[in-house]
Short mmCIF file of C-alpha atoms in Angstrom, two decimals:
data_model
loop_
_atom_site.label_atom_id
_atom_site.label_comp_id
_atom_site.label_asym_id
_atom_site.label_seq_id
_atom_site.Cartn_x
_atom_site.Cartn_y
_atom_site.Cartn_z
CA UNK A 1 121.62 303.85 233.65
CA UNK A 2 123.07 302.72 230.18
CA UNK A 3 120.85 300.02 228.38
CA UNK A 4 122.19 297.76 225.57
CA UNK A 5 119.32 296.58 223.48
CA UNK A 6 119.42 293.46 221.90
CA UNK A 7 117.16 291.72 219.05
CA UNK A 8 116.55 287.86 219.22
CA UNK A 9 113.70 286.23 216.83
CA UNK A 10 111.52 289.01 217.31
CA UNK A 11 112.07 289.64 220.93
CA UNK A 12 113.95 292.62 222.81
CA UNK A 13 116.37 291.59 225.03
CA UNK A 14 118.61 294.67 226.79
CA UNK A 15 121.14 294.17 229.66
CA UNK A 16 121.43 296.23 232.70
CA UNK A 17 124.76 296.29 234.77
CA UNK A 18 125.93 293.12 232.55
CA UNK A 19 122.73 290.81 233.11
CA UNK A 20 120.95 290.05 230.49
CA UNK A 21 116.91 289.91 231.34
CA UNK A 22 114.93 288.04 229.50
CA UNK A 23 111.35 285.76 229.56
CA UNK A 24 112.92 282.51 231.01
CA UNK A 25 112.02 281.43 234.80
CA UNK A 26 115.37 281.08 236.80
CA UNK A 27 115.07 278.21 239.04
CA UNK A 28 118.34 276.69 241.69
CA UNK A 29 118.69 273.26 243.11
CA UNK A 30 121.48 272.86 244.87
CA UNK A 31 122.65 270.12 246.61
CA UNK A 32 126.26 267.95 247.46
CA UNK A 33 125.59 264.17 246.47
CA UNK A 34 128.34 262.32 248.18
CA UNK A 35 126.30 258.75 248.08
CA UNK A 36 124.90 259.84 244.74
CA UNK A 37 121.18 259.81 245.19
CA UNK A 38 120.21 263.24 245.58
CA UNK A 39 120.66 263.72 241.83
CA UNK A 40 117.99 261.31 241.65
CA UNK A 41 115.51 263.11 243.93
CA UNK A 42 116.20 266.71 242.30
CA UNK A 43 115.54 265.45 239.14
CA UNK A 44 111.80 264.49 240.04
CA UNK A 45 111.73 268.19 241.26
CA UNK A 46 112.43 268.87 238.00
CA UNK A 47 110.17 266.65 235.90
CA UNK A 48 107.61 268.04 238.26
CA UNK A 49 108.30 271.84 237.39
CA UNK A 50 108.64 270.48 233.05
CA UNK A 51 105.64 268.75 233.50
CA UNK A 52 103.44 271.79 234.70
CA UNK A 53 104.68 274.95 233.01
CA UNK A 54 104.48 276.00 229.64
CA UNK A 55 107.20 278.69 229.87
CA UNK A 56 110.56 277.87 229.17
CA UNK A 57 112.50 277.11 232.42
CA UNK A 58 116.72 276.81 233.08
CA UNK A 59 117.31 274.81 235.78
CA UNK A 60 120.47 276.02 237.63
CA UNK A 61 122.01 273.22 239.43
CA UNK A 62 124.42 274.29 241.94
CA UNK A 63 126.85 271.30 242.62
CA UNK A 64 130.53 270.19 243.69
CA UNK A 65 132.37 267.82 242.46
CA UNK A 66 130.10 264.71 244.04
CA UNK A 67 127.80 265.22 241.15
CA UNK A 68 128.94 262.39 239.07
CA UNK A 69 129.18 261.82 235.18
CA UNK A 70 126.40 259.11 235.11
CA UNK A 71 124.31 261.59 237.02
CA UNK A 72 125.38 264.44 235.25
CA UNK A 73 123.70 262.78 232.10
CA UNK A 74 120.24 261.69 233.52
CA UNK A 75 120.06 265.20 234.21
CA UNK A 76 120.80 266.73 231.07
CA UNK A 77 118.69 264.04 229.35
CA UNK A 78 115.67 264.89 231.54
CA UNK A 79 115.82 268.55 230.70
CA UNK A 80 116.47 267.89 226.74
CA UNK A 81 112.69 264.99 226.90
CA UNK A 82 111.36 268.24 228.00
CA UNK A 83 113.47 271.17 225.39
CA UNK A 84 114.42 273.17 228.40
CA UNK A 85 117.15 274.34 229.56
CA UNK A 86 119.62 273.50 232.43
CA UNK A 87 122.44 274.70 233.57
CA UNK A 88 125.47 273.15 235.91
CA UNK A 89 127.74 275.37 238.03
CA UNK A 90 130.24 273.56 239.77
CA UNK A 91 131.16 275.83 243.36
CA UNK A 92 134.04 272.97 244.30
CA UNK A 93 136.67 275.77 244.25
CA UNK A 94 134.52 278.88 244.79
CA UNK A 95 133.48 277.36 248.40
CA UNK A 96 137.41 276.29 249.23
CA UNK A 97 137.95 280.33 248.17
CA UNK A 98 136.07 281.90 250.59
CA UNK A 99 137.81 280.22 253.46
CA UNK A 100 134.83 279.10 255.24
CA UNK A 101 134.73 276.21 257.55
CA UNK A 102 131.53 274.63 256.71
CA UNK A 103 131.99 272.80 260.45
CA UNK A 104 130.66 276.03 261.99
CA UNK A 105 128.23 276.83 259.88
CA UNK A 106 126.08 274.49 260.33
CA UNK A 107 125.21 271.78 263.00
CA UNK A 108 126.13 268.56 260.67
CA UNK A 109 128.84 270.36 258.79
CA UNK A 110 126.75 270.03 255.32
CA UNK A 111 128.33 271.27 252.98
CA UNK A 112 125.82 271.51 250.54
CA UNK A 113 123.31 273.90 252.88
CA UNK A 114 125.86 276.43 252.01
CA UNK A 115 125.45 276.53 247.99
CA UNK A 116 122.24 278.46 248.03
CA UNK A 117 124.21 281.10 249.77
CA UNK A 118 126.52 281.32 246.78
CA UNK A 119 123.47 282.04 243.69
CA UNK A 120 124.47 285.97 244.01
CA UNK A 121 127.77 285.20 243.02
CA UNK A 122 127.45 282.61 240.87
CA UNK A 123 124.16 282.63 238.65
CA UNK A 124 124.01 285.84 236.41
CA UNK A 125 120.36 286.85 236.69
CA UNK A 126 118.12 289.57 238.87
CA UNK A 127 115.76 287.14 240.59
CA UNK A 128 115.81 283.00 241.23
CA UNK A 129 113.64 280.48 242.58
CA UNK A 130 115.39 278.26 245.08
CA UNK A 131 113.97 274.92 245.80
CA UNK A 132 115.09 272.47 248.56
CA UNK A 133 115.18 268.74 246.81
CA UNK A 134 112.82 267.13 248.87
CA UNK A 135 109.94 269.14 246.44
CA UNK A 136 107.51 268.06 243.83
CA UNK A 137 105.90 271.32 242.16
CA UNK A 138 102.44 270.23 241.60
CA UNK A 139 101.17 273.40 239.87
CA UNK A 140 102.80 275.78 237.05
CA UNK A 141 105.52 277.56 238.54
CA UNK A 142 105.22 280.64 237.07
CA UNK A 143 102.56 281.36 239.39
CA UNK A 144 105.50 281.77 242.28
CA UNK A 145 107.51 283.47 239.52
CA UNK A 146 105.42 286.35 238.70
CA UNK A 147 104.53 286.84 242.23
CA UNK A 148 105.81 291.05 242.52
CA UNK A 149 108.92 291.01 244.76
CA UNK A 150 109.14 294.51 244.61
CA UNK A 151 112.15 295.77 246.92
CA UNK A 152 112.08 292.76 249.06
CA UNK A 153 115.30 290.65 249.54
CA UNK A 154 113.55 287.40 249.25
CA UNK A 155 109.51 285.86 249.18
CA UNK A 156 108.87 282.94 251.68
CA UNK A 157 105.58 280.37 252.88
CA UNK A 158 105.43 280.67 256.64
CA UNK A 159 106.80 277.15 258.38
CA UNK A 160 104.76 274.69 260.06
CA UNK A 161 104.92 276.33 263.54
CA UNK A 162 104.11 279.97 262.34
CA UNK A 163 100.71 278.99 260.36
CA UNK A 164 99.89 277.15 263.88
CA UNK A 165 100.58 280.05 265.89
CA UNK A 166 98.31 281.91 263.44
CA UNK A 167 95.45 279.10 264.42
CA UNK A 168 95.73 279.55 267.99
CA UNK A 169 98.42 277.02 268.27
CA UNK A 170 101.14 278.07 271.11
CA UNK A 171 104.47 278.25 270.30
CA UNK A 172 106.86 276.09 272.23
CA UNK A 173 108.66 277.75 274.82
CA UNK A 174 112.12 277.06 273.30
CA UNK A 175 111.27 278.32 270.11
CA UNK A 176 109.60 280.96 271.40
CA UNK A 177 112.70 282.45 272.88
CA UNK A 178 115.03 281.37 270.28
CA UNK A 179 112.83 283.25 267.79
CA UNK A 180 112.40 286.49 270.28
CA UNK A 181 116.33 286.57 270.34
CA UNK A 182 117.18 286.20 266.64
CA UNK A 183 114.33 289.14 266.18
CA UNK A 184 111.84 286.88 264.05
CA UNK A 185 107.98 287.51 265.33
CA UNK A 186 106.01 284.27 265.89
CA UNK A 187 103.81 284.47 263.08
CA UNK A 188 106.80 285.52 260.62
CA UNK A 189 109.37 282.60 260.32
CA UNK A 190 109.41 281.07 257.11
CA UNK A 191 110.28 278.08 255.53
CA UNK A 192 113.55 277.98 253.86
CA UNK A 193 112.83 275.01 251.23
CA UNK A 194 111.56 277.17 248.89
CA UNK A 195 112.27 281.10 248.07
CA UNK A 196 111.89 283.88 245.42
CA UNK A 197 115.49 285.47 245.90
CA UNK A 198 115.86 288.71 244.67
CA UNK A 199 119.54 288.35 243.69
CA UNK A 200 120.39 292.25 242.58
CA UNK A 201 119.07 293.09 246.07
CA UNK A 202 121.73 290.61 247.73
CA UNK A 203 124.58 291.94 245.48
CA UNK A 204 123.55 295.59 246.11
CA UNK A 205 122.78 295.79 249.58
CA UNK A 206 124.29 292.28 251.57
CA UNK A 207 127.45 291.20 251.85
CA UNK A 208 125.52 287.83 252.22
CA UNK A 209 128.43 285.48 253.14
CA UNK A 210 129.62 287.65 256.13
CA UNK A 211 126.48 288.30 257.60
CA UNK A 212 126.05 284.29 257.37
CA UNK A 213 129.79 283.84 259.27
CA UNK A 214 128.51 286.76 261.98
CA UNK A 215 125.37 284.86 262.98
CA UNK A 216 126.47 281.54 263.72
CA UNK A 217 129.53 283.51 265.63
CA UNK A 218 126.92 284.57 267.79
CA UNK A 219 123.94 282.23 267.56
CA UNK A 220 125.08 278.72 266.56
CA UNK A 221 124.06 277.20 270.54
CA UNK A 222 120.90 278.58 270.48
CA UNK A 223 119.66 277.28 267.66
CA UNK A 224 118.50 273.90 265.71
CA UNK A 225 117.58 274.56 262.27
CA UNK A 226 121.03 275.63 261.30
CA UNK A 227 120.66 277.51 257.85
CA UNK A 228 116.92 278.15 258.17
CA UNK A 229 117.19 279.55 261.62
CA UNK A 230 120.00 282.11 259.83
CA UNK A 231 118.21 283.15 257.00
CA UNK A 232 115.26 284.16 259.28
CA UNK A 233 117.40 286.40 260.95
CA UNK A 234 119.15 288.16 257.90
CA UNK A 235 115.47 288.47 256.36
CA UNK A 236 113.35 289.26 259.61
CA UNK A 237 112.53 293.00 258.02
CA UNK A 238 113.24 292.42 254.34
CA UNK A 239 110.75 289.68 253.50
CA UNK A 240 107.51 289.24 251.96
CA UNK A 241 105.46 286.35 253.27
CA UNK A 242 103.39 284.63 250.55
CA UNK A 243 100.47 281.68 250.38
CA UNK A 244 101.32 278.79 252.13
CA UNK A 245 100.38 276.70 248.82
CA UNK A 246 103.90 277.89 247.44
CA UNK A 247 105.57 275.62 250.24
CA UNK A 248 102.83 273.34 251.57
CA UNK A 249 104.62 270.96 254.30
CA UNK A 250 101.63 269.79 256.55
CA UNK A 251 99.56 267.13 254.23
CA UNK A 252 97.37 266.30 257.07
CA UNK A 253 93.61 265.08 255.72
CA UNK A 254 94.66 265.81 251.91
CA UNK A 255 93.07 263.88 249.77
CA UNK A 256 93.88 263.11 246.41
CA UNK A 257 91.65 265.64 244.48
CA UNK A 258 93.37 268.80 246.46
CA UNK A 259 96.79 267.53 245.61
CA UNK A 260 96.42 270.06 242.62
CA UNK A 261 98.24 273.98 242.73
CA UNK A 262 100.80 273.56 245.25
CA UNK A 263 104.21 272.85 245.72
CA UNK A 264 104.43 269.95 248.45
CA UNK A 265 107.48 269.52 250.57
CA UNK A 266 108.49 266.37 252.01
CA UNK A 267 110.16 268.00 254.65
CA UNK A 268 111.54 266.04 257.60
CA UNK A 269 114.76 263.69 257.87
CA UNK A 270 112.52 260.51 258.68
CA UNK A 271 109.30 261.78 256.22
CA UNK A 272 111.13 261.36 253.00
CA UNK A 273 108.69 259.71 250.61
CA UNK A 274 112.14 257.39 249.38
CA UNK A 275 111.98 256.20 253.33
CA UNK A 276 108.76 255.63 254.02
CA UNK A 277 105.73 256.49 253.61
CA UNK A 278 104.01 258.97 256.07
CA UNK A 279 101.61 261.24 253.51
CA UNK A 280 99.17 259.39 251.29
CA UNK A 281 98.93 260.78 248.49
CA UNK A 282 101.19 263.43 248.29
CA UNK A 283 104.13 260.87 248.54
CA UNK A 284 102.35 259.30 245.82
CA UNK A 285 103.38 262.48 243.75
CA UNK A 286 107.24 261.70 244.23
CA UNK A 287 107.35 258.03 242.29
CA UNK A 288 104.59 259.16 239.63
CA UNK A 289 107.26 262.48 238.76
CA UNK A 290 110.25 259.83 239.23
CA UNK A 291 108.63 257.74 236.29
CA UNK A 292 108.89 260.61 233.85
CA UNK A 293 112.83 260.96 234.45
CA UNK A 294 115.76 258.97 232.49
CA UNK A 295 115.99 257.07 236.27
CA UNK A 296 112.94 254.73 235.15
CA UNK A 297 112.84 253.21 232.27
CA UNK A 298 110.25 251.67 232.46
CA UNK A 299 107.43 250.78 234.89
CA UNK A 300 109.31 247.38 236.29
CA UNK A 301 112.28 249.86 237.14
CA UNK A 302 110.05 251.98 238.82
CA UNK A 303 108.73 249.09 240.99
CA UNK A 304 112.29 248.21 241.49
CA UNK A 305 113.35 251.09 242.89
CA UNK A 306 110.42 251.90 245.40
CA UNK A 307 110.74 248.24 247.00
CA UNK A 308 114.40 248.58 247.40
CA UNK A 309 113.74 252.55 249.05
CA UNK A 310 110.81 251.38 250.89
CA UNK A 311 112.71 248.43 252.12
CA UNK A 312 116.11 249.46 252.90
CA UNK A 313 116.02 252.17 255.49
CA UNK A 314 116.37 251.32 258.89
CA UNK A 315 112.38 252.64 260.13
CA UNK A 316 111.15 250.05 258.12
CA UNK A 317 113.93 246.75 258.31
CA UNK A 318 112.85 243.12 258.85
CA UNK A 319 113.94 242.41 262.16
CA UNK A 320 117.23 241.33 262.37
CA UNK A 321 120.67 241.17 265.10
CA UNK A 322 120.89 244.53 264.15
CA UNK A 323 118.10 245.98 265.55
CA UNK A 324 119.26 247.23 269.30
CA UNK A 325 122.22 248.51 267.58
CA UNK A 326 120.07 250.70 265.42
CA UNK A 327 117.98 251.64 268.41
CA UNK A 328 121.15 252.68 270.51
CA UNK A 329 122.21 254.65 267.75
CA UNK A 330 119.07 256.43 267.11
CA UNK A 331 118.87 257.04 270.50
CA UNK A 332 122.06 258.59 270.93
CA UNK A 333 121.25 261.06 267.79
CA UNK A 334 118.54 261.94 269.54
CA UNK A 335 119.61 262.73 272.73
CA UNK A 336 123.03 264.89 270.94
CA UNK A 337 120.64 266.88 268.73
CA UNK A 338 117.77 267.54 271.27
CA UNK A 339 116.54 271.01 271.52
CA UNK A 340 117.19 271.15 275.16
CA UNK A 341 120.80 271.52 274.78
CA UNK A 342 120.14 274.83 273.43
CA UNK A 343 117.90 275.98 276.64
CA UNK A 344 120.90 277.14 279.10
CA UNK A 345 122.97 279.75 275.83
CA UNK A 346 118.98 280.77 275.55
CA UNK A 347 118.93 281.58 279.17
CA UNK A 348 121.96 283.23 279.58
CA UNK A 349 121.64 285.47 276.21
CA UNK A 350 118.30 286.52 277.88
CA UNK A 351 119.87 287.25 281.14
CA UNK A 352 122.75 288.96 279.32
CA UNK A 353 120.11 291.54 277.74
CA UNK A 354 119.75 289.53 274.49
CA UNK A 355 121.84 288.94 271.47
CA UNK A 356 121.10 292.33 269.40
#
């Protein structure tokens, strides 16, 4: 192995196989921002991770073209209040390239749960933190940083349903078998909201996009949790499974004084803090991070722009000619997404003699 050594104010620097290493923590968000508020919510998960870590931090933010000029700029402001770095990488064209219809790779046809599959191509670095949107990093992130990978592909927290199975907790029966098929033990699936990827692993060793196209050509019925569900299964034996403070999800009992050293994830379609309120303090955590971005100005904006939120959503409406409508429609999302529908492609992959 050739190394190219390389002297910056008083530091070495040296490059192996083109990427340069260096002291800075690599973090993605990655997201597609067709209504333009997601900008708004990763940028709290970045004042969150400025506000906590004294290392300098480039934020990688893995976009299409949705991400707009206006938002664009609060970004770039919020990273300059804080002299870090960020960095924008626009995969518009490099998603078109591959050829992939997004349609059947995932159950809603999001396009942006496919960027994160892109980082090995597209951010030049050995190892990355990926974090979901929906985070506030409530602790210095270099703890998760440091955390020794080894020869692992990627570092995950354990989901909800794993740390209960751990408890004692059973399983539900059409997880259960969903899990036993994709080859993912009970007390192993992970969380996909936030990972330590190690990148020169997944260019080495996966050709990660295929293996992505493969599985949902064999497993898209049988499963609800579209990307998640298909990251467990490339990772099932190349994983290492870290503390659940990393990606804390259940906020159940916290108080206010144990809202220190973890990351907390607002997890759940309906459980956004910007919705409504389901996790005292923690969901506290989101508006007091929003304050310190370029998207308040001011405390009056920030009271602003929780009662609009907070008001606007249809789980928390004044009651209006438009409620039955809303029910009917919930109801019918409910009913086409249920987990049930998965139950008979379970069944007969079991009677078939599984899916390996």
């Amino acid at each position: 192995m050739i190394l190219t050594y390389i002297f910056v104010v008083g530091k070495i620097y040296f490059c192996e196989g083109g990427f340069i290493m260096d002291d800075i923590i690599h973090i993605a968000l990655a997201f597609c921002d067709p209504k333009g508020t997601y900008s708004r919510h990763s940028a709290v998960t970045m004042a969150s991770i400025f506000a906590n870590t004294e290392r300098k931090v480039c934020i990688h933010v893995i976009h299409d073209d949705t991400l707009t000029g206006y938002n664009r700029e609060k970004l770039e402001t919020l990273a300059l209040s804080f002299e870090q770095q960020i960095d924008f990488v626009n995969v518009e064209k490099k998603l078109d390239a591959k050829s992939i219809d997004v349609s059947k790779l995932t159950i809603d046809g999001a396009r942006g749960t496919l960027f994160r599959l892109l980082l090995p191509d597209v951010v030049a670095v050995n190892k990355i933190i990926y974090l979901d949107c929906d985070i506030v990093v409530n602790m210095d992130i270099s703890e998760l940083w440091d955390i020794p990978i080894g020869e692992y592909a990627v570092a995950a927290v354990r989901d909800v349903w794993s740390l209960n199975f751990i408890k004692g907790v059973p399983i539900p029966w059409r997880l259960g078998k969903a899990w036993e098929i994709l080859g993912v033990e009970r007390d192993e699936y992970f969380n996909a909201g936030v990972l330590l990827l190690n990148l020169k692993k997944l260019r080495d060793k996966y050709n990660f996009l295929k293996f992505v196209e493969n599985f949902y050509a064999k497993y898209k019925k049988c499963i609800t949790l579209a990307d998640q569900d298909c990251l467990n299964y490339i990772f099932a034996n190349d994983k290492l499974l870290i503390d659940e403070k990393f990606n804390r999800i259940d906020a159940n009992g916290v108080k206010e004084d144990a809202l220190r050293g973890s990351i907390w994830h607002m997890a759940g379609g309906a459980a956004k803090p910007w919705v409504t309120c389901t996790r005292p303090f923690v969901d506290d955590l989101y508006w007091r991070y929003l304050r310190l971005t370029p998207y308040c100005e001011n405390d009056n904006t920030l009271i602003r722009l929780m009662l609009n939120d907070l008001s606007s959503p249809s789980y928390t409406h004044i009651h209006s000619s438009d409620c039955v409508k809303r029910l009917k429609k919930q109801v019918a999302d409910n009913i086409f997404r249920a987990h049930v529908w998965t139950i008979p492609h379970i069944l007969m992959r079991k009677i078939c003699g599984g899916l390996k």
